[in-house]
CSV table of C-alpha atoms in Angstrom, one decimal:
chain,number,residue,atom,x,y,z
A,1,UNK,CA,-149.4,7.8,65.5
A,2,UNK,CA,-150.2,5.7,68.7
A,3,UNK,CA,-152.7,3.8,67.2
A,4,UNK,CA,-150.9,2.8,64.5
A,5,UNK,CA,-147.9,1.9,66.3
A,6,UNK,CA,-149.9,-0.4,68.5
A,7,UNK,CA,-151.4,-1.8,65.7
A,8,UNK,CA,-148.5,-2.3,64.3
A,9,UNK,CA,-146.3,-4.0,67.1
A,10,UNK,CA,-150.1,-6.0,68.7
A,11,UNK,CA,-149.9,-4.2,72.6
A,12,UNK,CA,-150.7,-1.1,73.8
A,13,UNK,CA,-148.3,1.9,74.2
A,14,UNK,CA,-148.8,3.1,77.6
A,15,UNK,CA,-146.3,6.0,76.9
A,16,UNK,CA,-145.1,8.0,73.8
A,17,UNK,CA,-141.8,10.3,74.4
A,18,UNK,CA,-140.6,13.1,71.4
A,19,UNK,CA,-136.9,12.9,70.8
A,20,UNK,CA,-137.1,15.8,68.3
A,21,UNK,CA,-136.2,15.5,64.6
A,22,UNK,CA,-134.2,14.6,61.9
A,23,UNK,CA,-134.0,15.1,58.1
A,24,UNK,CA,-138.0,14.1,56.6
A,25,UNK,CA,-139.1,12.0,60.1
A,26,UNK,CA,-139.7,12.5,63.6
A,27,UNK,CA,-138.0,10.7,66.6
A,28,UNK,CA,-139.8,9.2,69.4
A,29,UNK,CA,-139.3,6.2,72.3
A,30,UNK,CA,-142.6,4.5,73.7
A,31,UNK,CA,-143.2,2.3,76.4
A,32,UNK,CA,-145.1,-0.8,75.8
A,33,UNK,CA,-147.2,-2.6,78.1
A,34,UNK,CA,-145.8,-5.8,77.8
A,35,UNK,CA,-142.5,-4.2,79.3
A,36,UNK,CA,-140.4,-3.2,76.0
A,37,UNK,CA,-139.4,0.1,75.0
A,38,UNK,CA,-138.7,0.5,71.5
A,39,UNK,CA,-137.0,3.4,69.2
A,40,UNK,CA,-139.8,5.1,66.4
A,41,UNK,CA,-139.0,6.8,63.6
A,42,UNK,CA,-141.8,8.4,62.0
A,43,UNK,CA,-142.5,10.0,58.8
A,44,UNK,CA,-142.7,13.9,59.4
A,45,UNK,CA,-146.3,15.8,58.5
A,46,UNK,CA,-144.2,17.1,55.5
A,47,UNK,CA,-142.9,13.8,54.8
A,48,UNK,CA,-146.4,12.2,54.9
A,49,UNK,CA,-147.9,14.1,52.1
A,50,UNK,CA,-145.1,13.9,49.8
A,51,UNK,CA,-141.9,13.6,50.7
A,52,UNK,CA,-139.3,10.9,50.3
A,53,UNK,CA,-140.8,8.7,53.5
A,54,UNK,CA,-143.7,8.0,51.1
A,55,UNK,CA,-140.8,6.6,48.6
A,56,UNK,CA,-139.4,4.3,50.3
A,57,UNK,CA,-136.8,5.2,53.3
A,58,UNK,CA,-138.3,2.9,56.1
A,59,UNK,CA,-138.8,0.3,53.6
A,60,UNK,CA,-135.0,0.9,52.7
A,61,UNK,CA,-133.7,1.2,56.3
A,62,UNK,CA,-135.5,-2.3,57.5
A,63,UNK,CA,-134.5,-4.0,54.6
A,64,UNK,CA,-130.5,-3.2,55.1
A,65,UNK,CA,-130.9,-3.8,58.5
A,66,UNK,CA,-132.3,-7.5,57.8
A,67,UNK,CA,-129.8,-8.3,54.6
A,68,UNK,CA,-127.0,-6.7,57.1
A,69,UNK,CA,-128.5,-9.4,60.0
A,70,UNK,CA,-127.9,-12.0,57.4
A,71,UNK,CA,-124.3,-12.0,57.5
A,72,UNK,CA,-124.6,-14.2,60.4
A,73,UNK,CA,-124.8,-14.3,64.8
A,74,UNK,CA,-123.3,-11.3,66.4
A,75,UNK,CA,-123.6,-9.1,63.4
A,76,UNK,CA,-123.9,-6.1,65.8
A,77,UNK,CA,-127.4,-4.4,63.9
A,78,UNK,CA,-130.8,-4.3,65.9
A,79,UNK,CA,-133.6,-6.3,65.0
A,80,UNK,CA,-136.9,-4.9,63.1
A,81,UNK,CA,-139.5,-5.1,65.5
A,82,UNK,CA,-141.8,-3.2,62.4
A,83,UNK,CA,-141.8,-1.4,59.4
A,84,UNK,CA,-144.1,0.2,56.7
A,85,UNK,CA,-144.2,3.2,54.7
A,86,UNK,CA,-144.0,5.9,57.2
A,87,UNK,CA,-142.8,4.1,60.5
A,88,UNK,CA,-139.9,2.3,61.4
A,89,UNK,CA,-139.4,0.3,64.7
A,90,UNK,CA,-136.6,-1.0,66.7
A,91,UNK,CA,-135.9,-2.1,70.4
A,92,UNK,CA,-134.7,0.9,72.3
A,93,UNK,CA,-130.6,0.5,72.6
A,94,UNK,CA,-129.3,2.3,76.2
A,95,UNK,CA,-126.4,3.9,75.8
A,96,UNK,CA,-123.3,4.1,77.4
A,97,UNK,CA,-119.7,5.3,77.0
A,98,UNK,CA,-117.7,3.7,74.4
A,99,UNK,CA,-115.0,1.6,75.7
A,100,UNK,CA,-112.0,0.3,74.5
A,101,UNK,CA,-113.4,-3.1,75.0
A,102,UNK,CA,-116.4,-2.8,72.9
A,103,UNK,CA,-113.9,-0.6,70.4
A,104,UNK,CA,-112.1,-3.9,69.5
A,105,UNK,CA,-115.1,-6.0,69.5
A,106,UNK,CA,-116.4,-3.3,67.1
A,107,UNK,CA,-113.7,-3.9,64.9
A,108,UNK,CA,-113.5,-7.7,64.9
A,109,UNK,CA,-117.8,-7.3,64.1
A,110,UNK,CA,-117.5,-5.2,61.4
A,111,UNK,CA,-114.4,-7.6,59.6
A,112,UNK,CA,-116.8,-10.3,60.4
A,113,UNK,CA,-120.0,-8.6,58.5
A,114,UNK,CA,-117.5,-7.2,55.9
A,115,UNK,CA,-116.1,-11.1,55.1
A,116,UNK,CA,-118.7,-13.7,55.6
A,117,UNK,CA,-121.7,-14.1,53.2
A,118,UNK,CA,-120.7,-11.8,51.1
A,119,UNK,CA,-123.0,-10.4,47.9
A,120,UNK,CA,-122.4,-11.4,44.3
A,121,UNK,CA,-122.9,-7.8,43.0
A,122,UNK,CA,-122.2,-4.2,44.2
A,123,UNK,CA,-125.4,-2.6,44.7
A,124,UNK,CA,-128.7,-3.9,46.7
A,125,UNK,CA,-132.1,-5.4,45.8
A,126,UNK,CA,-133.8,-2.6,46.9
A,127,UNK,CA,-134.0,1.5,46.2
A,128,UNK,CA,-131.8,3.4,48.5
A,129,UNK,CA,-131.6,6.0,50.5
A,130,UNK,CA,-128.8,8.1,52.3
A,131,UNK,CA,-130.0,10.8,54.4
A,132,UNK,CA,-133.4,11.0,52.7
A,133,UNK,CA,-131.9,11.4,49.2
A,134,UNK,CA,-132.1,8.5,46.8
A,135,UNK,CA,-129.4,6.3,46.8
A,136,UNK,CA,-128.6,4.4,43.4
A,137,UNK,CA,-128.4,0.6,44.4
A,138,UNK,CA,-129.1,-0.9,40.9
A,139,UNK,CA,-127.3,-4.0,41.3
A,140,UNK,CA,-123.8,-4.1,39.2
A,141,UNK,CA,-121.4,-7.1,37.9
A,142,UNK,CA,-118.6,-4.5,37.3
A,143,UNK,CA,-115.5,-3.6,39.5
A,144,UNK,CA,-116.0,-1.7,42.0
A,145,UNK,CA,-113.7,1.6,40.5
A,146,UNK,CA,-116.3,2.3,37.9
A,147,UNK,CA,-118.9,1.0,39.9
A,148,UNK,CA,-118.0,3.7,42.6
A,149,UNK,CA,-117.4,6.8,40.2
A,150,UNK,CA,-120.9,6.3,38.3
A,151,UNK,CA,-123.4,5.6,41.3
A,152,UNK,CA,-122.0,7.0,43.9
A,153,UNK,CA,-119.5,9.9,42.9
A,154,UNK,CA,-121.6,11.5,39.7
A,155,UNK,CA,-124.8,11.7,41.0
A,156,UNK,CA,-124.4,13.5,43.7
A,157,UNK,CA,-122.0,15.4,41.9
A,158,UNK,CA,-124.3,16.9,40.0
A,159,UNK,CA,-126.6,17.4,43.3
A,160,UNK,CA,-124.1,19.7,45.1
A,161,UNK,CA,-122.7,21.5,41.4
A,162,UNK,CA,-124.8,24.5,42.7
A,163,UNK,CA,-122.9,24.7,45.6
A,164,UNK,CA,-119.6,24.1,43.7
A,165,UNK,CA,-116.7,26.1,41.6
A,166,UNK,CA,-116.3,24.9,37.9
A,167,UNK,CA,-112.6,24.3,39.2
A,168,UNK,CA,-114.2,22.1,42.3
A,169,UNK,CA,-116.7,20.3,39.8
A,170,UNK,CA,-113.2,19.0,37.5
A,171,UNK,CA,-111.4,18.4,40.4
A,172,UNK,CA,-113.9,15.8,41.5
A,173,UNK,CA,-114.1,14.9,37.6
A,174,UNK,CA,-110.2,14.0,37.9
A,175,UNK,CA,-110.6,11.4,40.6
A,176,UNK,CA,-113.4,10.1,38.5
A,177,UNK,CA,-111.7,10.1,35.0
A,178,UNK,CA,-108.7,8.5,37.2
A,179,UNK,CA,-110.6,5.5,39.5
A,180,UNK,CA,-109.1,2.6,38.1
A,181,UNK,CA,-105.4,3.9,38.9
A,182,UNK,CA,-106.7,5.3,42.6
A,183,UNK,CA,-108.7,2.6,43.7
A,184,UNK,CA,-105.7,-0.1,45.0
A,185,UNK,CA,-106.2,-3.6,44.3
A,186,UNK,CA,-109.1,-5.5,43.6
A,187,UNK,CA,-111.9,-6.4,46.3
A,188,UNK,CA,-114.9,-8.5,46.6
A,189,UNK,CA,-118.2,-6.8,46.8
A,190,UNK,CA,-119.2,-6.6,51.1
A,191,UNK,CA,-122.2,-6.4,53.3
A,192,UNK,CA,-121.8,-2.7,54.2
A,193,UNK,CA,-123.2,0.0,56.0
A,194,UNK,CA,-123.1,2.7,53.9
A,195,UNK,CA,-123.2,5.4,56.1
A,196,UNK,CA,-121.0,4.1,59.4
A,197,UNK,CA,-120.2,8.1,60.8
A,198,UNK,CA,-120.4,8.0,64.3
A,199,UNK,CA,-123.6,9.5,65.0
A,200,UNK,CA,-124.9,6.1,63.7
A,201,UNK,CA,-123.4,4.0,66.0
A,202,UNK,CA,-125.0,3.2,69.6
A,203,UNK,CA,-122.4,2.3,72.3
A,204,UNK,CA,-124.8,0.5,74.8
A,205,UNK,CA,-122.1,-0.8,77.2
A,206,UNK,CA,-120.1,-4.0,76.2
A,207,UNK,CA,-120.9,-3.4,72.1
A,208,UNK,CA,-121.9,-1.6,69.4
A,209,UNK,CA,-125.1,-1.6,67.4
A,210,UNK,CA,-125.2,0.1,64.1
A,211,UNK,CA,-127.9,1.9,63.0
A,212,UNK,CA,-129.1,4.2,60.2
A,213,UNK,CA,-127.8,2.2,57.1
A,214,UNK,CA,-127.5,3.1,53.6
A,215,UNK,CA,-126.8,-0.9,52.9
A,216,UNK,CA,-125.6,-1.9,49.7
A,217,UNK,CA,-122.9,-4.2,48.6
A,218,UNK,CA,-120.0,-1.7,48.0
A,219,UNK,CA,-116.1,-1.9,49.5
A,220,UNK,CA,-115.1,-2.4,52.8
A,221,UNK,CA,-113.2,0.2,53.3
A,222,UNK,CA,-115.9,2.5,52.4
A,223,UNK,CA,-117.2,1.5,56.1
A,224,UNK,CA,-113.4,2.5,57.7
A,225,UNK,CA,-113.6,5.6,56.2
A,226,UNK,CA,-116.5,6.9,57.0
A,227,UNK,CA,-115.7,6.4,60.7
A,228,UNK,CA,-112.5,8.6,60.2
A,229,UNK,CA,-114.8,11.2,58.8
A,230,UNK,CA,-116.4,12.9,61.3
A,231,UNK,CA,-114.4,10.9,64.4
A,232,UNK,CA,-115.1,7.9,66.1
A,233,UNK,CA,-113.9,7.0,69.7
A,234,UNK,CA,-111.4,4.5,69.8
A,235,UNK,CA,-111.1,4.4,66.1
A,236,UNK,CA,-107.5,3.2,66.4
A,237,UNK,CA,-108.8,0.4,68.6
A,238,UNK,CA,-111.6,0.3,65.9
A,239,UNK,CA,-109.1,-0.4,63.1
A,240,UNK,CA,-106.4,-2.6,64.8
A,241,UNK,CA,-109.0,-5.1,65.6
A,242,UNK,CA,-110.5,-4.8,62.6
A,243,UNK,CA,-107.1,-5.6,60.4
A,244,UNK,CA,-105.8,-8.3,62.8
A,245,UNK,CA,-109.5,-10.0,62.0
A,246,UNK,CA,-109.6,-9.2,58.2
A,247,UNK,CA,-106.4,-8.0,57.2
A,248,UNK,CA,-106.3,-4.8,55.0
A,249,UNK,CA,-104.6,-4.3,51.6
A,250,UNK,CA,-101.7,-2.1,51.2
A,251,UNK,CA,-101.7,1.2,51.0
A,252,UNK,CA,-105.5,1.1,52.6
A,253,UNK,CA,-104.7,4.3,54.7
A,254,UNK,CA,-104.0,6.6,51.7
A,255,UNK,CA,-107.3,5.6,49.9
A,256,UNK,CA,-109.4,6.8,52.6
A,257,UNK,CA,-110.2,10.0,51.3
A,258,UNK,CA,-111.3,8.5,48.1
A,259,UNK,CA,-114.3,6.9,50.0
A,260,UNK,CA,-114.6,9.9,52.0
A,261,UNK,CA,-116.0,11.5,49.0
A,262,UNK,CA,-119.2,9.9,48.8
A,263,UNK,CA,-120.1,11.2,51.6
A,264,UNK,CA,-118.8,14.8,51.4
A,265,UNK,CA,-120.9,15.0,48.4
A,266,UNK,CA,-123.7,13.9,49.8
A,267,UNK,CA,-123.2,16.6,53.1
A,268,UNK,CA,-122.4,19.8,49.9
A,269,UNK,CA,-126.0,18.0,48.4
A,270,UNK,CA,-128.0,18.9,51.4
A,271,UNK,CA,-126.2,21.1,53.6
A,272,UNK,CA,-124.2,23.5,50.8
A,273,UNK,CA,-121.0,25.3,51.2
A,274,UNK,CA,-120.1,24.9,54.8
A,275,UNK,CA,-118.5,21.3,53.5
A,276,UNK,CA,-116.6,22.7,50.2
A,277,UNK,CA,-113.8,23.1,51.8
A,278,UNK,CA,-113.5,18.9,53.0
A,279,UNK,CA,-114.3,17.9,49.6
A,280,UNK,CA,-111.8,20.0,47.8
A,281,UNK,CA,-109.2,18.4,50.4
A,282,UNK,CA,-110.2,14.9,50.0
A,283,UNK,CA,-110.6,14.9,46.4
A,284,UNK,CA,-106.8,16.6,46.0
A,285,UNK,CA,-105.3,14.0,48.4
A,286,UNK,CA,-107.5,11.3,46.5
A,287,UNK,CA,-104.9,11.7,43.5
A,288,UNK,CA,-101.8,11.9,45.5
């Protein structure tokens, strides 16, 4: 792993530092000897032979990060440093307490990313990933409603069934049968994250960086409510900075469990039962 990481980056790593783990890779910081110290995320020896790092989740990750840098300056994603099929690598981000401060600049970043340069098309240009399960990005000239309930809701619908009550399995069916009525007005397709829960976002001091993306064009408020998930400091500070930026539509706050259930599905897909319970709940207040 050193030497390919110091071929990959040109300069020797004078030190190599485990972090532990995480789904299919391994987590590491090294120290380089022309001063930087960069984040690694490496395929796992599980991974290497024939897992989904092989597929295409680095190649994924680095490319999101890059389309997400494209929005524009301050778009608050860290640089690539490199990439390939089983190593991804970043400059290391220090972290700090979150602030209210770097909250509201949160907020008017993310309305920033959300509104400028937006994509034609929901979707991506590339295969995706969330977690290390594969993420449909096929790009899509429909609304987002339909868009939503076939490539994001079904499939992984049918991933966590096993885990799932028939009655469960139609609930979710109902919020699919019933988009169009649930989804609130019309929006654009954004530059989004995909997968904003807090554990992918970096306080480092005056800002915040956002890693880990499952970037795709999808809705904005897909991004919101994934930060309400599993809590975010200063979320409030988070939102009011974000609204006064990019103002949302009506009725935003009632919709967020519909995007919350995305990502429930995707945590009953790999992680079973223990995350029934917050799926039922968001799909029943999904219909109202």
């Amino acid at each position: 792993m050193r030497d390919r990481l110091e071929r990959m980056l040109g300069t020797r790593v004078d030190a190599l530092r485990d972090l532990g783990s995480s789904h299919s890779w391994t987590l590491h910081r090294a120290s380089l000897a022309d001063g930087r110290e960069v984040f690694v995320k490496a395929a796992s020896g599980a991974a290497r032979e024939d897992g989904p790092a092989g597929a295409g989740v680095f190649a994924a990750e680095a490319a999101g990060l890059r389309w997400l840098g494209e929005a524009g300056p301050g778009t608050p994603v860290p640089e690539v440093l490199a990439a390939d099929d089983r190593m991804l690598v970043l400059p290391w981000l220090p972290s700090a307490s979150p602030t209210p401060s770097a909250a509201e600049r949160l907020g008017r970043e993310l309305a920033a990313l959300h509104t400028r340069a937006r994509p034609r098309l929901y979707g991506a240009p590339w295969d995706g990933f969330i977690a290390d399960l594969p993420l449909d990005n096929t790009p899509d000239e429909r609304d987002w409603p339909r868009w939503y309930a076939e490539r994001r809701l079904e499939p992984f619908l049918r991933l966590g069934a096993r885990h799932l009550s028939s009655g469960d399995v139609r609930l979710v069916e109902r919020v699919m049968e019933d988009i169009e009525s649930l989804a609130g007005p019309p929006e654009p397709p954004s530059r989004i994250h995909g997968d904003l829960w807090s554990g992918n976002i970096v306080w480092t001091g005056d800002r915040a960086m956002l890693i880990d993306p499952a970037a795709h064009g999808g809705h904005r408020e897909t991004d919101l409510a994934m930060m309400a998930l599993f809590g975010t400091p200063h979320l409030e500070r988070v939102l009011a900075a974000y609204d006064e930026a990019a103002p949302l539509a009506d009725g935003w706050r009632a919709r967020v469990p519909l995007h919350q259930l995305h990502p429930l599905l995707v945590h009953v897909a790999l992680f079973g039962t223990s995350y029934r319970a917050s799926l039922v709940d968001a799909a029943r207040a999904a219909l109202g």
